[in-house]
Structures are given as structure tokens and as C-alpha cells.
């Protein structure tokens, strides 16, 4: 099974880069975190070399520039700096028009990356027998597409990437978008400007333009709202920490079911099967199997509690801490990546508990999983709740939760839509 982590634009590339901090070669590898690079491949697309130069964990051979005259340009290609010079001035329409010209290049790129596919040998075959290459349609199972919606590049090219990846995989790939909403605080008359002088009203218009096109191409959308950190005095300097928070939540939710060996059926209080990534995709969609599937809009939240006191780090077998399962559940819901979210309006929920085995398999410090599940069921309108567990080598318990809403039930999106309409009206008046 192969996963693809795609970053489009500055914000999307930053989240993918943060996700790939979880490798054996990283600082985090010292804490025995499973290496995400064994699970999937990163690809990042941008229209400015400056943003690509800021990446630390995505290899240059997996970085691509987008230029009006040259289409997709590999970072390693000679003359890259001269070909990828500009960006799109926060104009997603311009990015969309350029990408339309070079749409099919995405499939050529994917063929170069995955055309041979992973080699597999059936259990019935001899070990010495040469394996047959997997077909392209089976080489990418799940795609996590990260993009910013307030700017130009990610918002403009993201839908193209989703559509072409699905076509490359013959429609078998599930594409989950992680979409970053801009801060539109104080934007009653066009709005405050960001560091690049772009009015919040314009960013709101870009967001709705991007979402309307994106939801036609993906299976689910996870919203990351920059307005959640707008109250901080130095919010501009907090994006790195926010990206790390989002990356840690995605990492736990995606890798936990894959690398864990615990059987949920052996843990008292859990009456649903353990989750996998297909369950995540299903929880992010409505009408699956009924012929009219449409993407849901989710927010992600993660809460963490240490399992040892300070003496426990110094002396083995002492200092274990009890975990308040109810508090862990409430905190996970309160830290959702969506401003003014009302969890009671959520229609679906999927959560993953990661913890040391002594906290999952009936020990004296066992987590009350029934309490977590009950909290989630009270939060969701349809009571469609999936709870999984996964072992962790870290001295902490984490609860990562996706709450999925219908688009029309999210007040924040209605607010952005209203700001976008006001901006469009103002622009039309100025054009007269």
C-alpha cells in the first residue's frame, strides 16, 4: 500500500514538510516514532523557488516548480531558478489557467515517480521468483493533498492535482484534502491585510473559489483555520508551531493504525473494529455506496497527556500517571482546527487513541475507552463514531479526533462566503 503526500503552494508544502520530520533521520527519530517515509512519498509543487528553499525534509527530486512558460519543472533540472521566477500574485484564477495548459504533465510526472510500481510476490510463489511490477492504478492508494486556500498557487492548482492523480490511478485512489483557511478577522470592509499586503476580503474570495472547485475532485476535506491563532500577538510567527500541531495530528491518525499490532477486540470498552485509513476516508464523506457520494468538511484535534511524572523518567517502574479519559476527550474537541466550531453539529467522528501497551490492555492505568466513545457519540448528529487504538513507544497518551460536518452546517464557511461576496461587490463598484 502506497500513500502520497502532496503539498501545493507555500502553506501546503509547509505541512508536508512538517509531516516528513517523522523519519529515522530526524530528531524525532530518537523517540522511536515510526518512519513515515516507509509509508508514503512526499511531492511539493510551488511557483516560487524561495518557498521550496525553505523545505527541510522533502528531497529536491520530489520538488516541482510551476511556471507559465515552462509548465512543471523538476527542481533538479538545470536552469530551474531562471524558469521558476514569479508566483501568481495571490491570484488562483491565473494559477488555474496556467495549470490547465499543463494538466497532463501531472500524469507524466506520476508515471516517472510510480510507473514501475512496487514489486510484490504472492504468498503462494517461491521467494526466489521474480516479482511482477504493480500496475499504475494500484500503486497509489491514498493521497493527502495539502493546500492553502487564501493565496494563488495552492488554491489554483490543487483541484488539478487531485483530478489528475485520480485519473492516473484509474479512479481507485482516495484523495483527502487538508485545506488551510485564511485569517479573515476584522474584514468587514475588505479586511486587514496580511504580511504581503493582501486584503482579507480577497483571501476570502480565493477561499470560496478554491473550495467550490476542490470539492468536485476530492473525497473529503480537513479544514485548518488560521483564524484559530489570530488572537496571538505574534500570530505570524506561530505558523510553524501550528503546522507542527497539524502534522502531529495527521501523523498519529494516519500511521497509528498501520504500525500498531494491538487488536481492538482485546480491549474492554471498544465494540467497533480497529480503524484504518479507509475508515478515515469514509468518515470524511457522505452518501458513500449510495451513488451520490460528496465530501464532508472536517476539523482535526489532538490532545496529549504524559504517562510518567519526572521521577518516572529517572527511575524505571515508578511515577506512572492516571489518564483522565473525559478530559482528554474534551480537550481533543476543543482544539479542533476550525474557528467557532460547534461539535454538536458534527455528523461523524473518527478517533484514534495511541498509548503504551500498559494503558491499553487492562493494566491498572487502563484508559477508559468507553468514556471516549460515549463523548464522541454525544457530539455527533448521526452518531456515526469510529474509535481505534494503536500502540505507541512514547511515554504519552494521545487522542486524535476528526469531526466531520456538512458544508452548510459550518458557520465559519458561511462567514467567509459573506466576506467574499462583499469583496466581490466592492470590486464591481470600483470597476464602474
XYZ file of C-alpha atoms in Angstrom:
432
model
C 0.000 0.000 0.000
C 1.398 3.387 -1.060
C 0.393 6.801 0.241
C 1.159 10.084 -1.461
C 1.550 13.334 0.477
C 1.212 16.314 -1.864
C 1.881 19.924 -0.917
C 0.552 22.649 -3.217
C 1.764 26.195 -2.624
C 3.556 27.637 0.384
C 1.138 26.545 3.118
C 0.580 23.070 1.707
C 4.290 22.471 1.229
C 4.991 23.547 4.812
C 2.579 20.957 6.251
C 4.008 18.136 4.122
C 7.490 19.199 5.178
C 6.417 19.091 8.838
C 4.914 15.609 8.338
C 8.200 14.289 6.989
C 10.013 15.393 10.109
C 8.857 11.999 11.415
C 11.629 9.921 9.884
C 14.511 7.877 11.221
C 16.891 10.594 10.082
C 15.129 13.319 12.050
C 15.383 14.457 15.629
C 12.028 12.839 16.268
C 13.507 9.521 15.263
C 15.295 9.473 18.617
C 11.931 8.751 20.210
C 11.207 5.640 18.123
C 8.436 7.221 16.058
C 7.631 5.043 13.041
C 9.264 6.397 9.896
C 6.558 7.961 7.700
C 8.812 7.682 4.644
C 8.316 3.900 4.756
C 4.610 4.512 4.244
C 4.450 7.234 1.620
C 6.161 9.687 -0.691
C 6.140 13.497 -0.489
C 5.661 15.718 -3.542
C 5.640 19.514 -3.332
C 4.591 21.987 -6.044
C 5.215 25.716 -5.901
C 5.642 28.693 -8.179
C 8.437 30.419 -6.242
C 11.861 28.987 -5.505
C 12.003 30.856 -2.180
C 9.289 28.652 -0.697
C 10.942 25.483 -1.968
C 14.255 26.542 -0.434
C 12.539 26.682 2.960
C 11.753 22.947 2.871
C 13.921 20.771 5.105
C 12.501 17.266 4.769
C 11.283 16.916 1.180
C 14.082 15.805 -1.197
C 14.793 18.115 -4.118
C 13.931 15.331 -6.570
C 10.402 15.448 -5.158
C 10.023 19.205 -5.595
C 8.450 20.815 -8.671
C 8.123 24.352 -9.863
C 5.205 25.763 -11.854
C 5.929 28.375 -14.487
C 3.707 29.981 -17.088
C 6.133 29.376 -19.951
C 7.537 26.023 -18.882
C 4.793 24.138 -17.049
C 6.013 21.687 -14.393
C 9.753 21.961 -13.850
C 11.735 19.494 -11.749
C 13.771 21.196 -9.045
C 16.872 19.286 -10.140
C 16.524 20.469 -13.743
C 19.324 22.792 -14.937
C 18.216 26.420 -15.071
C 15.406 25.877 -12.566
C 15.999 29.285 -10.957
C 15.566 31.068 -14.277
C 12.431 29.152 -15.253
C 10.527 29.367 -11.948
C 10.752 33.037 -11.136
C 7.476 34.501 -10.105
C 4.436 33.083 -8.423
C 0.881 34.113 -9.227
C 0.426 37.214 -7.099
C -2.178 35.534 -4.882
C -4.357 35.024 -7.968
C -5.735 31.446 -8.100
C -7.505 32.123 -11.399
C -4.149 32.802 -13.057
C -2.694 29.642 -11.482
C -5.685 27.649 -12.676
C -5.315 28.941 -16.242
C -1.624 28.039 -16.351
C -2.227 24.614 -14.856
C -4.984 23.925 -17.399
C -2.361 24.193 -20.157
C -0.086 21.650 -18.490
C -2.649 19.344 -16.876
C -1.425 16.142 -18.491
C 2.138 16.776 -17.328
C 0.991 15.739 -13.853
C 0.316 12.215 -15.077
C 3.692 12.100 -16.847
C 5.339 13.148 -13.600
C 3.488 10.455 -11.648
C 4.466 7.858 -14.221
C 8.122 8.775 -13.730
C 7.724 8.519 -9.972
C 5.497 5.443 -9.716
C 5.191 3.911 -13.174
C 7.164 0.824 -12.237
C 5.126 0.448 -9.070
C 6.156 -1.583 -6.044
C 7.084 -5.203 -6.668
C 5.148 -7.888 -4.864
C 5.277 -11.663 -4.634
C 2.206 -13.723 -3.864
C 2.379 -15.841 -0.752
C 1.986 -18.945 -2.916
C 5.033 -18.129 -5.037
C 8.613 -19.065 -4.308
C 10.729 -16.411 -2.672
C 13.257 -16.646 -5.447
C 10.719 -15.940 -8.167
C 10.891 -12.548 -9.796
C 8.020 -10.288 -8.759
C 5.736 -8.638 -11.258
C 5.505 -4.838 -11.076
C 2.266 -3.413 -9.776
C 0.121 -1.524 -12.216
C -0.150 2.238 -12.030
C -3.753 2.010 -10.871
C -2.653 0.013 -7.836
C 0.464 1.972 -6.956
C -1.201 4.875 -5.111
C -3.903 4.005 -2.616
C -4.459 7.199 -0.641
C -3.480 10.800 -1.316
C -3.285 13.557 1.267
C -3.343 16.858 -0.625
C -2.292 19.862 1.474
C -3.002 23.341 0.138
C -3.668 26.886 1.216
C -6.920 28.480 0.074
C -6.204 32.162 0.653
C -3.398 32.539 -1.875
C -2.820 31.782 -5.527
C -0.704 28.708 -6.222
C -2.168 26.066 -3.910
C -5.726 27.267 -4.366
C -5.375 27.374 -8.145
C -3.527 24.128 -8.841
C -4.879 21.905 -6.043
C -8.013 20.732 -7.886
C -5.903 19.907 -10.961
C -3.546 17.773 -8.892
C -6.428 15.874 -7.289
C -8.157 15.215 -10.611
C -5.041 14.095 -12.474
C -3.866 11.824 -9.659
C -7.264 10.113 -9.662
C -7.168 9.706 -13.424
C -3.664 8.279 -13.221
C -4.894 5.693 -10.707
C -7.998 4.844 -12.771
C -10.264 6.393 -10.160
C -9.255 3.938 -7.425
C -7.335 6.430 -5.304
C -8.985 8.240 -2.408
C -7.923 11.889 -2.182
C -8.218 13.679 1.154
C -7.547 17.418 1.107
C -6.057 19.296 4.044
C -7.147 22.833 3.221
C -5.884 25.906 5.076
C -8.379 28.730 5.616
C -7.021 32.305 5.838
C -7.417 34.616 8.801
C -10.257 36.995 7.892
C -10.570 38.657 11.288
C -11.643 42.296 11.091
C -12.590 42.160 7.414
C -15.930 43.981 7.394
C -14.917 46.393 4.625
C -12.374 44.413 2.646
C -10.341 43.492 5.652
C -6.972 43.792 7.236
C -4.022 42.972 5.036
C -1.612 40.114 5.627
C 2.187 40.398 5.555
C 2.138 40.510 1.750
C -0.463 43.292 1.625
C -3.321 41.050 0.508
C -6.740 42.094 1.799
C -8.628 39.526 3.835
C -11.607 40.081 1.539
C -9.553 38.892 -1.420
C -8.371 35.896 0.563
C -11.975 35.051 1.403
C -12.897 35.230 -2.294
C -9.949 32.966 -3.141
C -11.097 30.505 -0.494
C -14.589 30.102 -1.891
C -13.230 29.893 -5.443
C -10.889 27.126 -4.349
C -13.380 25.189 -2.227
C -16.057 25.176 -4.920
C -13.632 23.555 -7.338
C -11.873 21.329 -4.822
C -14.963 19.568 -3.514
C -15.688 18.289 -7.036
C -12.348 16.452 -7.094
C -11.710 15.055 -3.606
C -13.313 12.551 -1.252
C -13.089 14.610 1.922
C -11.723 17.910 3.214
C -9.982 18.584 6.522
C -10.049 22.297 7.362
C -7.135 24.042 9.081
C -8.209 27.544 10.046
C -5.521 30.190 10.511
C -8.049 32.276 12.406
C -7.557 29.863 15.308
C -4.227 31.568 16.033
C -5.243 35.122 15.084
C -5.665 36.153 18.725
C -1.942 35.752 19.361
C 0.090 38.968 19.324
C 2.719 37.358 17.129
C 0.428 35.106 15.112
C 2.593 35.476 12.006
C 5.411 33.770 13.882
C 3.176 30.929 15.080
C 2.549 29.280 11.716
C 5.474 26.901 12.190
C 4.097 25.656 15.509
C 0.596 25.416 14.071
C 1.899 23.372 11.136
C 3.674 21.067 13.583
C 0.440 20.594 15.551
C -1.487 19.719 12.392
C 1.311 17.417 11.213
C 1.436 15.578 14.556
C -2.345 15.031 14.479
C -2.265 13.760 10.883
C 0.751 11.598 11.617
C -0.932 9.897 14.572
C -4.192 9.334 12.706
C -2.570 8.016 9.518
C 0.335 5.965 10.825
C -1.168 4.699 14.085
C -3.407 2.004 12.549
C -0.659 0.939 10.130
C 2.201 0.467 12.571
C 0.245 -0.807 15.582
C -0.127 -4.505 16.400
C -2.832 -4.206 19.060
C -6.202 -5.869 18.429
C -9.070 -3.562 19.399
C -11.206 -6.612 20.111
C -8.924 -7.474 23.021
C -9.526 -4.152 24.764
C -12.519 -3.831 27.031
C -14.903 -0.984 26.186
C -14.343 -0.909 22.427
C -17.155 -2.529 20.463
C -16.127 -1.399 16.978
C -13.351 -2.802 14.743
C -9.999 -1.084 14.771
C -9.742 1.772 12.281
C -7.682 2.021 9.112
C -7.130 4.744 6.549
C -10.153 3.590 4.540
C -12.252 4.268 7.649
C -10.804 7.780 7.755
C -11.782 8.362 4.129
C -15.281 7.023 4.780
C -15.721 9.255 7.815
C -14.924 12.263 5.631
C -17.646 11.523 3.072
C -21.429 11.441 2.927
C -23.508 9.038 0.859
C -20.695 6.538 0.295
C -22.047 3.482 -1.514
C -25.281 5.202 -2.456
C -24.147 6.594 -5.779
C -24.199 10.228 -4.642
C -21.101 10.494 -2.502
C -20.000 14.002 -1.581
C -17.114 15.206 0.542
C -17.612 16.245 4.124
C -15.752 19.063 5.836
C -13.836 18.097 8.950
C -11.692 19.641 11.646
C -8.926 17.758 13.398
C -7.948 17.973 17.054
C -5.327 16.291 19.203
C -4.888 16.123 22.955
C -1.912 14.658 24.781
C -1.268 13.527 28.345
C 2.092 12.366 29.669
C 2.122 8.885 31.204
C 5.016 9.457 33.577
C 5.957 12.015 36.193
C 9.500 13.376 36.313
C 10.672 10.670 38.778
C 9.340 8.081 36.337
C 11.813 9.233 33.691
C 14.671 8.796 36.132
C 13.718 5.562 37.881
C 12.015 2.719 35.948
C 8.669 1.285 37.099
C 7.660 4.281 39.191
C 5.863 7.522 38.513
C 3.104 6.299 36.189
C 0.201 8.740 35.880
C -3.501 8.034 35.573
C -5.204 9.356 32.440
C -8.442 11.343 32.669
C -10.254 9.981 29.609
C -13.093 12.514 29.824
C -10.681 15.455 29.976
C -8.668 14.006 27.086
C -11.870 13.826 25.004
C -12.971 17.370 25.812
C -9.534 18.789 25.036
C -9.345 16.992 21.700
C -12.712 18.504 20.724
C -11.765 21.992 21.965
C -8.527 22.013 19.944
C -10.254 21.421 16.614
C -8.656 23.318 13.731
C -11.749 25.368 12.953
C -12.712 28.704 14.484
C -16.094 28.814 16.254
C -16.782 25.152 15.510
C -19.808 23.653 17.251
C -19.026 19.994 17.778
C -22.710 19.241 18.438
C -23.362 19.918 14.755
C -20.842 17.294 13.618
C -22.316 14.387 11.692
C -19.477 11.896 12.015
C -16.441 11.315 14.190
C -13.381 9.117 13.995
C -10.743 8.981 16.721
C -7.535 7.178 17.448
C -6.033 6.590 20.870
C -2.267 5.997 20.878
C -0.726 4.847 24.111
C 1.798 2.445 25.670
C 0.510 -1.120 25.951
C 0.157 -0.857 29.736
C -2.525 1.797 29.184
C -4.470 -0.228 26.623
C -4.503 -3.862 27.659
C -6.199 -3.968 31.034
C -3.446 -2.711 33.328
C -4.016 -0.657 36.455
C -3.727 2.553 34.423
C -6.028 1.419 31.622
C -7.653 4.191 29.563
C -11.450 4.288 29.785
C -12.139 3.905 26.068
C -15.883 3.639 26.705
C -15.782 7.181 28.119
C -14.107 8.458 24.951
C -16.613 6.717 22.709
C -19.573 7.996 24.729
C -18.278 11.569 24.452
C -17.965 11.253 20.681
C -21.425 9.770 20.303
C -22.940 12.679 22.211
C -21.139 15.085 19.869
C -22.327 13.690 16.543
C -25.720 14.207 14.969
C -25.694 10.852 13.213
C -23.859 9.001 15.983
C -21.501 7.596 13.344
C -18.484 7.118 15.564
C -15.384 5.040 14.910
C -12.783 4.595 17.625
C -9.455 2.881 17.145
C -6.462 2.176 19.317
C -2.765 1.900 18.496
C 0.341 1.091 20.468
C 2.983 3.749 20.998
C 6.548 3.588 22.294
C 6.278 7.141 23.580
C 5.583 7.970 27.220
C 2.353 9.710 26.402
C -1.255 9.092 25.503
C -2.706 10.972 22.546
C -6.272 11.224 21.313
C -6.676 12.458 17.741
C -10.195 13.188 16.524
C -11.763 14.135 13.209
C -15.204 15.711 13.451
C -16.974 15.836 10.080
C -19.664 18.386 9.185
C -21.829 19.143 6.201
C -20.616 22.272 4.480
C -23.862 24.099 5.183
C -23.513 23.434 8.916
C -20.192 25.264 9.306
C -20.741 28.883 10.326
C -17.116 29.751 9.607
C -17.544 28.907 5.928
C -20.736 30.952 5.799
C -18.791 33.857 7.294
C -16.024 33.561 4.707
C -18.612 33.326 1.932
C -20.245 36.536 3.161
C -16.896 38.341 3.239
C -16.134 37.080 -0.273
C -19.477 38.392 -1.569
C -18.824 41.805 -0.012
C -15.361 41.908 -1.576
C -16.759 40.967 -4.983
C -19.456 43.675 -4.736
C -16.845 46.242 -3.770
C -14.613 45.219 -6.679
C -17.500 45.548 -9.110
C -18.329 49.021 -7.792
C -14.732 50.147 -8.213
C -14.734 48.830 -11.783
C -17.699 51.011 -12.770
